[in-house]
Coordinates of C-alpha atoms and ligand atoms in Angstrom, one line a residue:
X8 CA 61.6 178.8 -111.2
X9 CA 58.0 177.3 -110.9
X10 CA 55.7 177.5 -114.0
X11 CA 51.9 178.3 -113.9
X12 CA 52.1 174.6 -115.7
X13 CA 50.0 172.3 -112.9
X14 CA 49.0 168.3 -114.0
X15 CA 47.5 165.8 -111.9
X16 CA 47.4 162.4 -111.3
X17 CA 44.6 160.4 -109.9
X18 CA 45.7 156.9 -108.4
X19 CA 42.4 154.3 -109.5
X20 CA 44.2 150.8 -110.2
X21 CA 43.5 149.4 -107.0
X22 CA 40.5 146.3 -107.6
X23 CA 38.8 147.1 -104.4
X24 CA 38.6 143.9 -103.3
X25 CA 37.5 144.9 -99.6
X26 CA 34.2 146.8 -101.1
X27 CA 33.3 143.0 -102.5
X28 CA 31.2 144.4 -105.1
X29 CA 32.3 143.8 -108.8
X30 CA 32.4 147.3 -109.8
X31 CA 35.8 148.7 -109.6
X32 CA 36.0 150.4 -106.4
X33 CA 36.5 154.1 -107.7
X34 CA 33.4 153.7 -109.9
X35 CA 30.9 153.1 -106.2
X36 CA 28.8 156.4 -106.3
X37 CA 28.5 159.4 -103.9
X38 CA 25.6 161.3 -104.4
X39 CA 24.9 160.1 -107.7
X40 CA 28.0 160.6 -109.3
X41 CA 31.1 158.4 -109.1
X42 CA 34.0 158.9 -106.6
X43 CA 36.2 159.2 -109.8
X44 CA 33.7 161.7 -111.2
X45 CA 33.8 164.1 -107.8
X46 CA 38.0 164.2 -107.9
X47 CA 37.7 164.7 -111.2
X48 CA 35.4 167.7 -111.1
X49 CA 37.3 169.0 -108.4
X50 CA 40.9 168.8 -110.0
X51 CA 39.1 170.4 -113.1
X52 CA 38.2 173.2 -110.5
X53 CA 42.4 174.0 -110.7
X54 CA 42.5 174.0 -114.4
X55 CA 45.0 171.7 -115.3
X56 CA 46.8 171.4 -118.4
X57 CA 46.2 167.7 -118.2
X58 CA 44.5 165.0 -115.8
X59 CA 45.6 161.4 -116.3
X60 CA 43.9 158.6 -114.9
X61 CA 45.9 155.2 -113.7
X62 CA 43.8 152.6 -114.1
X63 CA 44.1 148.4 -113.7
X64 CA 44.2 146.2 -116.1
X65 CA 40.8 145.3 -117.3
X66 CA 38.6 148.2 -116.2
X67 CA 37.0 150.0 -119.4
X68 CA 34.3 151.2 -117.3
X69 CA 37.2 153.0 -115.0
X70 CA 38.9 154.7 -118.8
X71 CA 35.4 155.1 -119.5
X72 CA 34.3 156.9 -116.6
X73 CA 37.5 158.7 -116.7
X74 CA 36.9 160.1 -120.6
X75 CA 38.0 162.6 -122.2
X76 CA 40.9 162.5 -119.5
X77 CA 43.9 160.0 -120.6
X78 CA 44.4 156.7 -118.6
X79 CA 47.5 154.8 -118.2
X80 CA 47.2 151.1 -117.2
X81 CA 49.3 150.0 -114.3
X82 CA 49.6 146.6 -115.5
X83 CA 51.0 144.8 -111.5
X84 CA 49.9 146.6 -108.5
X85 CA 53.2 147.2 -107.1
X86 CA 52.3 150.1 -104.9
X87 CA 51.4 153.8 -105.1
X88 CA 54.9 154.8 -106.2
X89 CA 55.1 152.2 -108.9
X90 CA 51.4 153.8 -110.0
X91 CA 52.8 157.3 -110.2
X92 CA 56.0 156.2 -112.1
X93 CA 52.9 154.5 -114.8
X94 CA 51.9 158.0 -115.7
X95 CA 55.8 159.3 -116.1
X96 CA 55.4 159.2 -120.1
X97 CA 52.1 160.1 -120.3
X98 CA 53.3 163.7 -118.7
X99 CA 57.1 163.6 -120.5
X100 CA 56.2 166.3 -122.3
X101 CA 55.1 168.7 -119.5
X102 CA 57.7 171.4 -118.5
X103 CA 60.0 169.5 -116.0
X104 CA 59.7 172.4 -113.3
X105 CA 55.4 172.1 -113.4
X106 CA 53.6 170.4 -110.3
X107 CA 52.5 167.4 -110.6
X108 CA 49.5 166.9 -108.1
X109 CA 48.8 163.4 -107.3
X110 CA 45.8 162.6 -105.4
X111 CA 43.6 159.0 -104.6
X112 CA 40.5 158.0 -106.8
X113 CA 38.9 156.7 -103.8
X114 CA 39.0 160.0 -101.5
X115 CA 36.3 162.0 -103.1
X116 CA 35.6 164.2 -100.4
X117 CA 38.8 166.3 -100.9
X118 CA 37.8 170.1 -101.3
X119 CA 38.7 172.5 -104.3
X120 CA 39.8 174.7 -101.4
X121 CA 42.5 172.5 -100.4
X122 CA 43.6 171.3 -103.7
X123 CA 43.9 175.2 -104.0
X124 CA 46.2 175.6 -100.0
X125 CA 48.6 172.9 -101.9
X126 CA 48.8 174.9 -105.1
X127 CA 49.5 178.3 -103.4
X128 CA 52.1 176.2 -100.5
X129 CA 54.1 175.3 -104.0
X130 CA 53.7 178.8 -105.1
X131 CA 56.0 180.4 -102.1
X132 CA 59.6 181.2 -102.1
X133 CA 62.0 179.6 -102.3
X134 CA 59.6 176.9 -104.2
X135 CA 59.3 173.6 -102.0
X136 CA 60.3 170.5 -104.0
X137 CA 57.8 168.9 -102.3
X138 CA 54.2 169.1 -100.5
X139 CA 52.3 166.9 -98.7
X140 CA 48.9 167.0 -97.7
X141 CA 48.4 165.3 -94.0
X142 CA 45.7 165.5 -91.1
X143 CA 44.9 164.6 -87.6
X144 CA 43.3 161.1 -87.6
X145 CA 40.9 160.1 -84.9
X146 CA 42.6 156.7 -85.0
X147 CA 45.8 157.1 -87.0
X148 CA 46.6 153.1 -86.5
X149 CA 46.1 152.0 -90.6
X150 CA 47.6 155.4 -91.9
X151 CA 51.4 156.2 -93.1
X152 CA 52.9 158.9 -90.4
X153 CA 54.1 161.9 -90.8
X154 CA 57.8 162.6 -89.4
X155 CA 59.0 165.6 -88.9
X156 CA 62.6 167.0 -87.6
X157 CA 62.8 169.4 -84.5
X158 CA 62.9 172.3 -86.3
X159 CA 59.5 170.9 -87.8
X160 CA 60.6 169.9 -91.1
X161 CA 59.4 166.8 -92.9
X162 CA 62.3 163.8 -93.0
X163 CA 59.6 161.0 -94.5
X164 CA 56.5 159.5 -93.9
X165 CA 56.3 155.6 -92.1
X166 CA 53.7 153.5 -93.2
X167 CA 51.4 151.9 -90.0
X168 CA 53.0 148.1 -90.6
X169 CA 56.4 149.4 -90.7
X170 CA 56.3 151.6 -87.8
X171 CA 58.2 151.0 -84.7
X172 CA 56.2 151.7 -81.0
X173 CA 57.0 155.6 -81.1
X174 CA 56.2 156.5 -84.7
X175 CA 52.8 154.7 -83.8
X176 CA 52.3 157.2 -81.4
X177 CA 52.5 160.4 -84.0
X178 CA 49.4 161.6 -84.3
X179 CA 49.8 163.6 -87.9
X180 CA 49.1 161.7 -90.9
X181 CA 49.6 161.3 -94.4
X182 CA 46.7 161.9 -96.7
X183 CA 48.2 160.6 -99.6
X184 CA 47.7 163.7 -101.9
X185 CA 51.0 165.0 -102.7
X186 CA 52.2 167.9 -104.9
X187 CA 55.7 168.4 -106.7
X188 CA 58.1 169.4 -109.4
X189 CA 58.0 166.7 -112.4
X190 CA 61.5 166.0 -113.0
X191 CA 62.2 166.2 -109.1
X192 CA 59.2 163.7 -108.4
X193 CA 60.1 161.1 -111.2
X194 CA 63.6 161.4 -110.4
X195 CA 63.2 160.6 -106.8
X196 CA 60.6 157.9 -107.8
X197 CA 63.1 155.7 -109.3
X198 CA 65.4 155.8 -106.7
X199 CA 62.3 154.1 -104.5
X200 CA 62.9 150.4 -103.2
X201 CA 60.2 148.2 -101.9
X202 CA 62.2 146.9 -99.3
X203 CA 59.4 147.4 -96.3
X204 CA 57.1 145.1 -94.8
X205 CA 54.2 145.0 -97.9
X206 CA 56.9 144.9 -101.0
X207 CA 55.8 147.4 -102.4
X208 CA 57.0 150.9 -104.2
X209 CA 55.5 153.0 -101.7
X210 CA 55.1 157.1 -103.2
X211 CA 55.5 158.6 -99.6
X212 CA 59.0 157.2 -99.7
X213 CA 60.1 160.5 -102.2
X214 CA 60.0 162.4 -98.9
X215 CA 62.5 160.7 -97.0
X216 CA 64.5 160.8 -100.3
X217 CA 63.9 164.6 -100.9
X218 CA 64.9 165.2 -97.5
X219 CA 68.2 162.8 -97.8
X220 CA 69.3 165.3 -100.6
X221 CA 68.6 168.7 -99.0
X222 CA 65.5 169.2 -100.6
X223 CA 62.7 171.3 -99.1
X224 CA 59.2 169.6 -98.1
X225 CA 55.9 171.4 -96.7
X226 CA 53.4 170.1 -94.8
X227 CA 49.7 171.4 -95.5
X228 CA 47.0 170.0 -93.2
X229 CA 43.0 168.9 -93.6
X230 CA 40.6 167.7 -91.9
X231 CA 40.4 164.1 -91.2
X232 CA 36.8 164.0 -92.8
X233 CA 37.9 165.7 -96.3
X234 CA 40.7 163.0 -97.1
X235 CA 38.1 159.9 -95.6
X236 CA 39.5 157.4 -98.0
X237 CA 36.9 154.4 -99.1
X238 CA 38.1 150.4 -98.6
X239 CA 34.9 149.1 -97.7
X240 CA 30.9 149.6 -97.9
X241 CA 30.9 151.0 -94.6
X242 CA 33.4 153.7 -95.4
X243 CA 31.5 154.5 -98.4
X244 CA 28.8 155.3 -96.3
X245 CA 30.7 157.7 -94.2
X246 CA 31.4 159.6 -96.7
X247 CA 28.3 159.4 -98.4
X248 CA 26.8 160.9 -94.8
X249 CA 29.4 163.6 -94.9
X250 CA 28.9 164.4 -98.8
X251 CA 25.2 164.8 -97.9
X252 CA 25.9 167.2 -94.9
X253 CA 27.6 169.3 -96.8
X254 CA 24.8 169.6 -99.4
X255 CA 22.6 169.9 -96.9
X256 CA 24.3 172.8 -95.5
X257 CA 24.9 174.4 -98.9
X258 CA 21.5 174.1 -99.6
X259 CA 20.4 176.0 -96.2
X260 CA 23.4 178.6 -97.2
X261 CA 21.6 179.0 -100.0
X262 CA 17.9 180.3 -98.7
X263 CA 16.7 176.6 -98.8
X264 CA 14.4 175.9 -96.3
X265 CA 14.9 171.9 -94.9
X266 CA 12.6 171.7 -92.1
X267 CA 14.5 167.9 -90.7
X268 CA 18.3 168.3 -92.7
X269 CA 18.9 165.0 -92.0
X270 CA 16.1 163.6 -93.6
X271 CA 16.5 164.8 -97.4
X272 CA 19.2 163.3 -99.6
X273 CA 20.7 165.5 -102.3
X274 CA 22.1 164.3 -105.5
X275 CA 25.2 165.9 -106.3
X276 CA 23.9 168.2 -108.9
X277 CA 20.6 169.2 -107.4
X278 CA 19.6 173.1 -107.5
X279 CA 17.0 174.1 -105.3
X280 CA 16.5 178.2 -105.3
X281 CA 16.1 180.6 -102.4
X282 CA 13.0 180.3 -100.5
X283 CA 12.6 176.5 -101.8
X284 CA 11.0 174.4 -98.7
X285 CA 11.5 170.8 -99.3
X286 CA 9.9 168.4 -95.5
X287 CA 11.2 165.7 -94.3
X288 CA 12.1 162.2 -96.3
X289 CA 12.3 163.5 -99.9
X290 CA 14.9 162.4 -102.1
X291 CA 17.0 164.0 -105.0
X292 CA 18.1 161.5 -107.7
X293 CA 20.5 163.1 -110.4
X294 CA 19.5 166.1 -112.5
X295 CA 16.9 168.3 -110.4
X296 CA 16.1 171.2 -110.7
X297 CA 13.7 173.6 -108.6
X298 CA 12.4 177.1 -109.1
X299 CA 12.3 179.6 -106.4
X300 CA 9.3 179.2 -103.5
X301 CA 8.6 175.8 -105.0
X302 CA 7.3 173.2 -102.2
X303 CA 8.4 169.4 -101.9
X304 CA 6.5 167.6 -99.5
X305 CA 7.3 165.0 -97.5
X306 CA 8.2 161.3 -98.8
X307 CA 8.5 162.5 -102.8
X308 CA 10.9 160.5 -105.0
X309 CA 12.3 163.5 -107.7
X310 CA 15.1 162.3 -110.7
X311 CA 15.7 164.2 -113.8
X312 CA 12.8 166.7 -113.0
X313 CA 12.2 170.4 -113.0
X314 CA 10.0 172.3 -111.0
X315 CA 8.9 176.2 -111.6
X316 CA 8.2 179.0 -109.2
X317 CA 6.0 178.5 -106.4
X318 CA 5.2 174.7 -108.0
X319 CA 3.8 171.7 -105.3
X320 CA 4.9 168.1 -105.5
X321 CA 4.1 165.7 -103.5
X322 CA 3.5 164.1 -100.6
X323 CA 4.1 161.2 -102.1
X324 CA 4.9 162.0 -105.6
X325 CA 7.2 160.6 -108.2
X326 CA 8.8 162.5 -110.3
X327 CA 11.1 160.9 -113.2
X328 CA 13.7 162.1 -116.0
X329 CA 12.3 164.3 -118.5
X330 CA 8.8 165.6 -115.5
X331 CA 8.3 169.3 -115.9
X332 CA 6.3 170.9 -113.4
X333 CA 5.3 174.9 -114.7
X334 CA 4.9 177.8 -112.1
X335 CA 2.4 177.3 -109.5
X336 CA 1.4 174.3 -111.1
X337 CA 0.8 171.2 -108.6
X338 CA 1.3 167.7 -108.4
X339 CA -0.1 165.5 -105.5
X340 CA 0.0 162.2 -103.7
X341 CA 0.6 159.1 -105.0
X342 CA 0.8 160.8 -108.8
X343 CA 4.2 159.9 -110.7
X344 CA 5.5 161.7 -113.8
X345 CA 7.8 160.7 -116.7
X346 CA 8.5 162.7 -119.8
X347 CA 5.7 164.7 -118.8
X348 CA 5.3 168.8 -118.6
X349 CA 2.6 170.3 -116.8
X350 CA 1.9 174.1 -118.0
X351 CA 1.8 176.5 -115.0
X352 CA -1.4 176.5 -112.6
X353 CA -1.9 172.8 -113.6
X354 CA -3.5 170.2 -111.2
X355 CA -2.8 166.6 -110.7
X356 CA -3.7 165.9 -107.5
X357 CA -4.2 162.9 -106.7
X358 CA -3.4 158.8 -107.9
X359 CA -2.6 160.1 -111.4
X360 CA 0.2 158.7 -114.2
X361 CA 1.2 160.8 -116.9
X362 CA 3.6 159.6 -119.2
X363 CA 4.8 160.9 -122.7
X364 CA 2.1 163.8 -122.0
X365 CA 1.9 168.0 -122.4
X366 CA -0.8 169.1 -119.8
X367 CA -1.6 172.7 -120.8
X368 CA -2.0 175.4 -118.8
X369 CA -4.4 175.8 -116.0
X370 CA -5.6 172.2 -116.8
X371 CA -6.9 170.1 -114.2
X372 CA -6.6 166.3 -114.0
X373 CA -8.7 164.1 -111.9
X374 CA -7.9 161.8 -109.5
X375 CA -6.7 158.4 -111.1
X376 CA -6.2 159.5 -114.7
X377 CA -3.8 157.4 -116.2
X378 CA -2.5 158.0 -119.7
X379 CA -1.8 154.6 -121.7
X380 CA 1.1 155.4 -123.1
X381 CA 2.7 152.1 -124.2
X382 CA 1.1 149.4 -126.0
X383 CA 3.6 146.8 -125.4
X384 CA 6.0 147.7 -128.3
X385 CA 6.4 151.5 -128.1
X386 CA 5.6 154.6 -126.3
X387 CA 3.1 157.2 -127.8
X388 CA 2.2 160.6 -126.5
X389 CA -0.9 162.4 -125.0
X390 CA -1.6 166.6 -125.3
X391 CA -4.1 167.8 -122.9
X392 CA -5.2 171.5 -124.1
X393 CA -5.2 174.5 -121.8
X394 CA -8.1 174.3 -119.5
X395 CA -9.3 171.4 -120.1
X396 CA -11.1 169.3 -117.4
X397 CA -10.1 165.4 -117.4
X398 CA -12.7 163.5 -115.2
X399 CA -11.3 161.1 -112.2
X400 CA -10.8 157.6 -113.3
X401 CA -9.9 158.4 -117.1
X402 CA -8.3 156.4 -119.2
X403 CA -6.2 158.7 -122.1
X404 CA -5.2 155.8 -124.6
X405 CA -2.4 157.7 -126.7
X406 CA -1.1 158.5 -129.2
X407 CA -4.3 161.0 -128.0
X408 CA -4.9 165.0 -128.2
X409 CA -7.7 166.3 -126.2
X410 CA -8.3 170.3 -127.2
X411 CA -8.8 173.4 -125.2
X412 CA -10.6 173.5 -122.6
X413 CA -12.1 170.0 -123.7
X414 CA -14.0 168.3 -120.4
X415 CA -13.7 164.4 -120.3
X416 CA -16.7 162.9 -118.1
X417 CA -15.3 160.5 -115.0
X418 CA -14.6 156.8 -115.9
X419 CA -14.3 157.4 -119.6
X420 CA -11.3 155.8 -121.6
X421 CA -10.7 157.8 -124.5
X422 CA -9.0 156.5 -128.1
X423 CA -10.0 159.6 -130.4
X424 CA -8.7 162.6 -130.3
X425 CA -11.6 165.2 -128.8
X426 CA -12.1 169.2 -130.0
X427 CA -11.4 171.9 -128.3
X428 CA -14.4 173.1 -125.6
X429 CA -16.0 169.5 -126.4
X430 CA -17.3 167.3 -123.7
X431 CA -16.9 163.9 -124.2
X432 CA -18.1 161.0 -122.3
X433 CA -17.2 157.1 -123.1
X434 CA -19.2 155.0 -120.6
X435 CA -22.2 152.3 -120.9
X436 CA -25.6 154.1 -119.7
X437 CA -26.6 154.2 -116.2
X438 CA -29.7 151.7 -115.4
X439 CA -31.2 151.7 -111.9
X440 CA -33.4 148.8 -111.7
X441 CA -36.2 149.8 -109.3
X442 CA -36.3 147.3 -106.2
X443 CA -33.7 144.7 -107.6
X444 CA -31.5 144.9 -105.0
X445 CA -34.0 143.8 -102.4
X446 CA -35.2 141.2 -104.5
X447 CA -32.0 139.5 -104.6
X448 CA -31.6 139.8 -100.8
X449 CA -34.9 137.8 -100.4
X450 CA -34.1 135.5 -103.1
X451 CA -30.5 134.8 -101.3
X452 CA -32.7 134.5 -97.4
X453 CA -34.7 131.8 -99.0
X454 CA -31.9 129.8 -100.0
X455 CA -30.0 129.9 -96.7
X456 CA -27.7 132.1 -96.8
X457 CA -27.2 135.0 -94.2
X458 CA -26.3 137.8 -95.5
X459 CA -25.1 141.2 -94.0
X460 CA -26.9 143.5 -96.0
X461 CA -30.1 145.5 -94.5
X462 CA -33.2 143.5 -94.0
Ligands
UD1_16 C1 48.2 155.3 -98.5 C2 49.5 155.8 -98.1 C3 49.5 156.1 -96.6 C4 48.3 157.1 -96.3 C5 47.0 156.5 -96.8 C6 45.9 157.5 -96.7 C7 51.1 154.7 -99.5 C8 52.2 153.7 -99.6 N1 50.5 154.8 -98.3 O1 48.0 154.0 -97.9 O2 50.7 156.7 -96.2 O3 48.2 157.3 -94.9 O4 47.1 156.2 -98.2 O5 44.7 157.0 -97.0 O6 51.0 155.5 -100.4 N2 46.9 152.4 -106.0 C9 47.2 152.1 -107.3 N3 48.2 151.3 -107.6 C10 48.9 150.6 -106.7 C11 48.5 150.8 -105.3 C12 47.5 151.7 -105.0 O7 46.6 152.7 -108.2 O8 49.8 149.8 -107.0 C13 45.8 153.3 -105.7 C14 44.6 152.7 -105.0 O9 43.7 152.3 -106.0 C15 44.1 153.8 -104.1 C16 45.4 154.6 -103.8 O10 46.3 154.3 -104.8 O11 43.2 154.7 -104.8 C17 45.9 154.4 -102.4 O12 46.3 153.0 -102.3 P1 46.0 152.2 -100.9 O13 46.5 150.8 -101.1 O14 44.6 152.4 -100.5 O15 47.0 153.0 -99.9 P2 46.9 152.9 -98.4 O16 47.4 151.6 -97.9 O17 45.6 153.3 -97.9
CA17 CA1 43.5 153.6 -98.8

């Protein structure tokens, strides 16, 4: 009898070497989040009584990344069957009849959904001991194939350099993602050879093996693009551009309006309400967040940042971890944000950085206001009061508070803090010398030179 026990595996030992990069392969990032990090948060999807990680030698930031799941470390790579039989003690104490669900680090497009068809195909009676997860490849030529009896029933799966000219020719593929009985997997597992063309323990062989003994295999299928494996920098964009359609599309599902799809990258985690309109070349880095009828305009760069209701960013704006942009409050070109909260109905419209800074509400900030937030050593921060009116071309030298309603004349560069319903201006008197300008012009003539001024 099958218990509601369920515990996965998740295959990560492999260096990589084909991505050439120096991170460990499973640790390259899919919308801002690790391909580790997406099968992890799907398998958590499943509520498992236990994920365990096998990772390489060497490769803390792999355990790390995997944390608070377990890892195991899988010492030689000696094949995906090898890597399974690694975890074997780390799961002894599981109930022997649970399923054991054993999917790849570096496929991290796989779909709850599916994880969920494999749960339910082990859920049927009588129980299969095993069941594999395969698809329909494009090009089947580098993948293991799936072989079937007549009567449809799986006999073992032939890895692409061991196949002979027909089994090339099968079309149906393993996916690597497998689900089965504990005891029955590891029991089959050590009866698996690495007599084949690599030398290696190879886990697909369990099939052939359940098979041999009279045991009962299922096949579930997926599409080829949800079980896209990553090797190389080109496959990692692949799935990057499918991870990104699919966010696109959940986006639109969602009431989002993208006026060009193609032409706005999410981040994994980014929440955009109903009735959000976001044009074309914006991007999403991690942690966004946007309130309904909010407005991204074209060519904004958003990270760590929330938006209110009906709030405007952009074009061209920045907006980094810890920006806060209040209802109906709006932010314009070429104006970036950092720890920064604008209260609702706030303007900074144009060429403006605020760092370290509360902008009240209804406050209005003119064009090129920069707040000086860092003096070299440390960071200090800058209150702007309700209402209050900051002049274009103001320098805010914090740690600063300017009061209510407060108006701070053009060009000024303030370093005390400045009442409420003050004005304040900090700039050297205006002095228009009558005629000097065409004095100098004549002075200039006479010397030679030819100017381009008027006459
Ligand atoms: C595997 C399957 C193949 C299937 C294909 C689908 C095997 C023998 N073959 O081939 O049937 O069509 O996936 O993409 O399983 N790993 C370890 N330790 C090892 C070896 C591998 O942890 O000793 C990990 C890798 O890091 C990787 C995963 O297992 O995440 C798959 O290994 P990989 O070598 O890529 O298998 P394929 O040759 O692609
Ligand atoms: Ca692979």
């Amino acid at each position: 009898m099958a218990s509601d026990h369920l515990v996965c595996v998740v295959l990560a030992a492999g260096k990589g070497t084909r991505m050439k990069s120096r991170r460990p392969k499973v640790l390259h990032e899919v919308a801002g989040r690790s391909m580790l990090g997406h099968v992890l948060d799907s398998l958590q999807a499943l509520e498992p009584a236990r994920i365990v990680v096998v990772v390489g030698p060497d490769m803390p930031e792999t355990a790390a990344a995997a944390a608070p799941h377990p890892c195991v470390v899988q010492r030689e790579q000696l094949g995906t069957g090898h890597a399974v039989l690694t975890a074997a003690e780390a799961l002894a104490d599981i109930d022997e009849d649970g399923g054991v669900l054993v999917v790849f680090g570096d496929t991290p497009l796989i779909t709850v959904a599916t994880l969920r068809r494999l749960v339910a195909a082990r859920a049927a009676r009588p129980v299969p001991a095993l069941v594999a997860l395969a698809f329909r490849a494009a090009d089947p030529a580098p993948y293991g194939r799936m072989l079937l009896d007549d009567s449809g029933r799986l006999t073992g799966v032939v890895e692409a350099v061991d196949a002979d000219a027909a089994q090339r020719r099968i079309g149906l593929c393993n996916a690597g993602v497998m689900l089965a009985g504990r005891r029955c997997l590891f029991d089959l597992l050590a009866k698996v050879g690495n007599d084949n063309a690599k030398g290696e323990y190879y886990l697909p062989d369990v099939y052939r093996l359940a098979y041999q003994a009279g045991l009962h295999g299922v096949v579930v299928e997926a599409s080829e693009a949800e079980v896209q494996g990553v090797n190389t920098q080109a496959e990692l964009a692949l799935v990057e551009a499918e991870m990104q359609t699919r966010l696109r599309a959940a986006a639109m599902a969602e009431g989002v309006t993208l006026i060009d799809p193609a032409a706005v990258w999410f981040s994994h985690d980014t929440r955009l309400a109903p009735g959000v309109v976001v044009e074309p070349n914006v991007i999403f880095g991690r942690g966004v967040e946007v309130g309904e009828g909010a407005r991204i305009l074209g060519f904004s760069h958003l990270e760590g940042a929330r938006l209110g209701p009906g709030a405007t960013v952009g074009p061209f704006a920045r907006l980094r971890p810890g920006a806060e942009v209040g209802e109906g409050a709006k932010v314009g070109n070429f104006v970036e944000m950092k720890q920064a909260t604008l209260g609702p109905g706030a303007k900074a419209n144009h060429l403006t950085y605020l760092g370290d800074t509360e902008v009240g509400a209804a406050a209005n900030i003119g064009a090129g206001t920069i707040v000086c937030n860092y003096d070299g050593f440390s960071k200090s921060r800058t209150e702007i009061g309700e209402g209050a009116f900051i002049g274009s071309n103001t320098a805010l030298v914090a740690p600063l508070k300017v009061g209510k309603g407060a108006i701070v004349a053009a060009g000024s560069t303030i370093t005390r803090n400045v009442p409420d319903d003050a004005l304040v201006i900090e700039r050297t008197e205006q002095d228009n010398r009558q005629g000097a300008a065409k004095r100098y012009r004549e002075l200039k003539r006479r010397a030679g030179k030819a100017g381009k001024g008027s006459k």
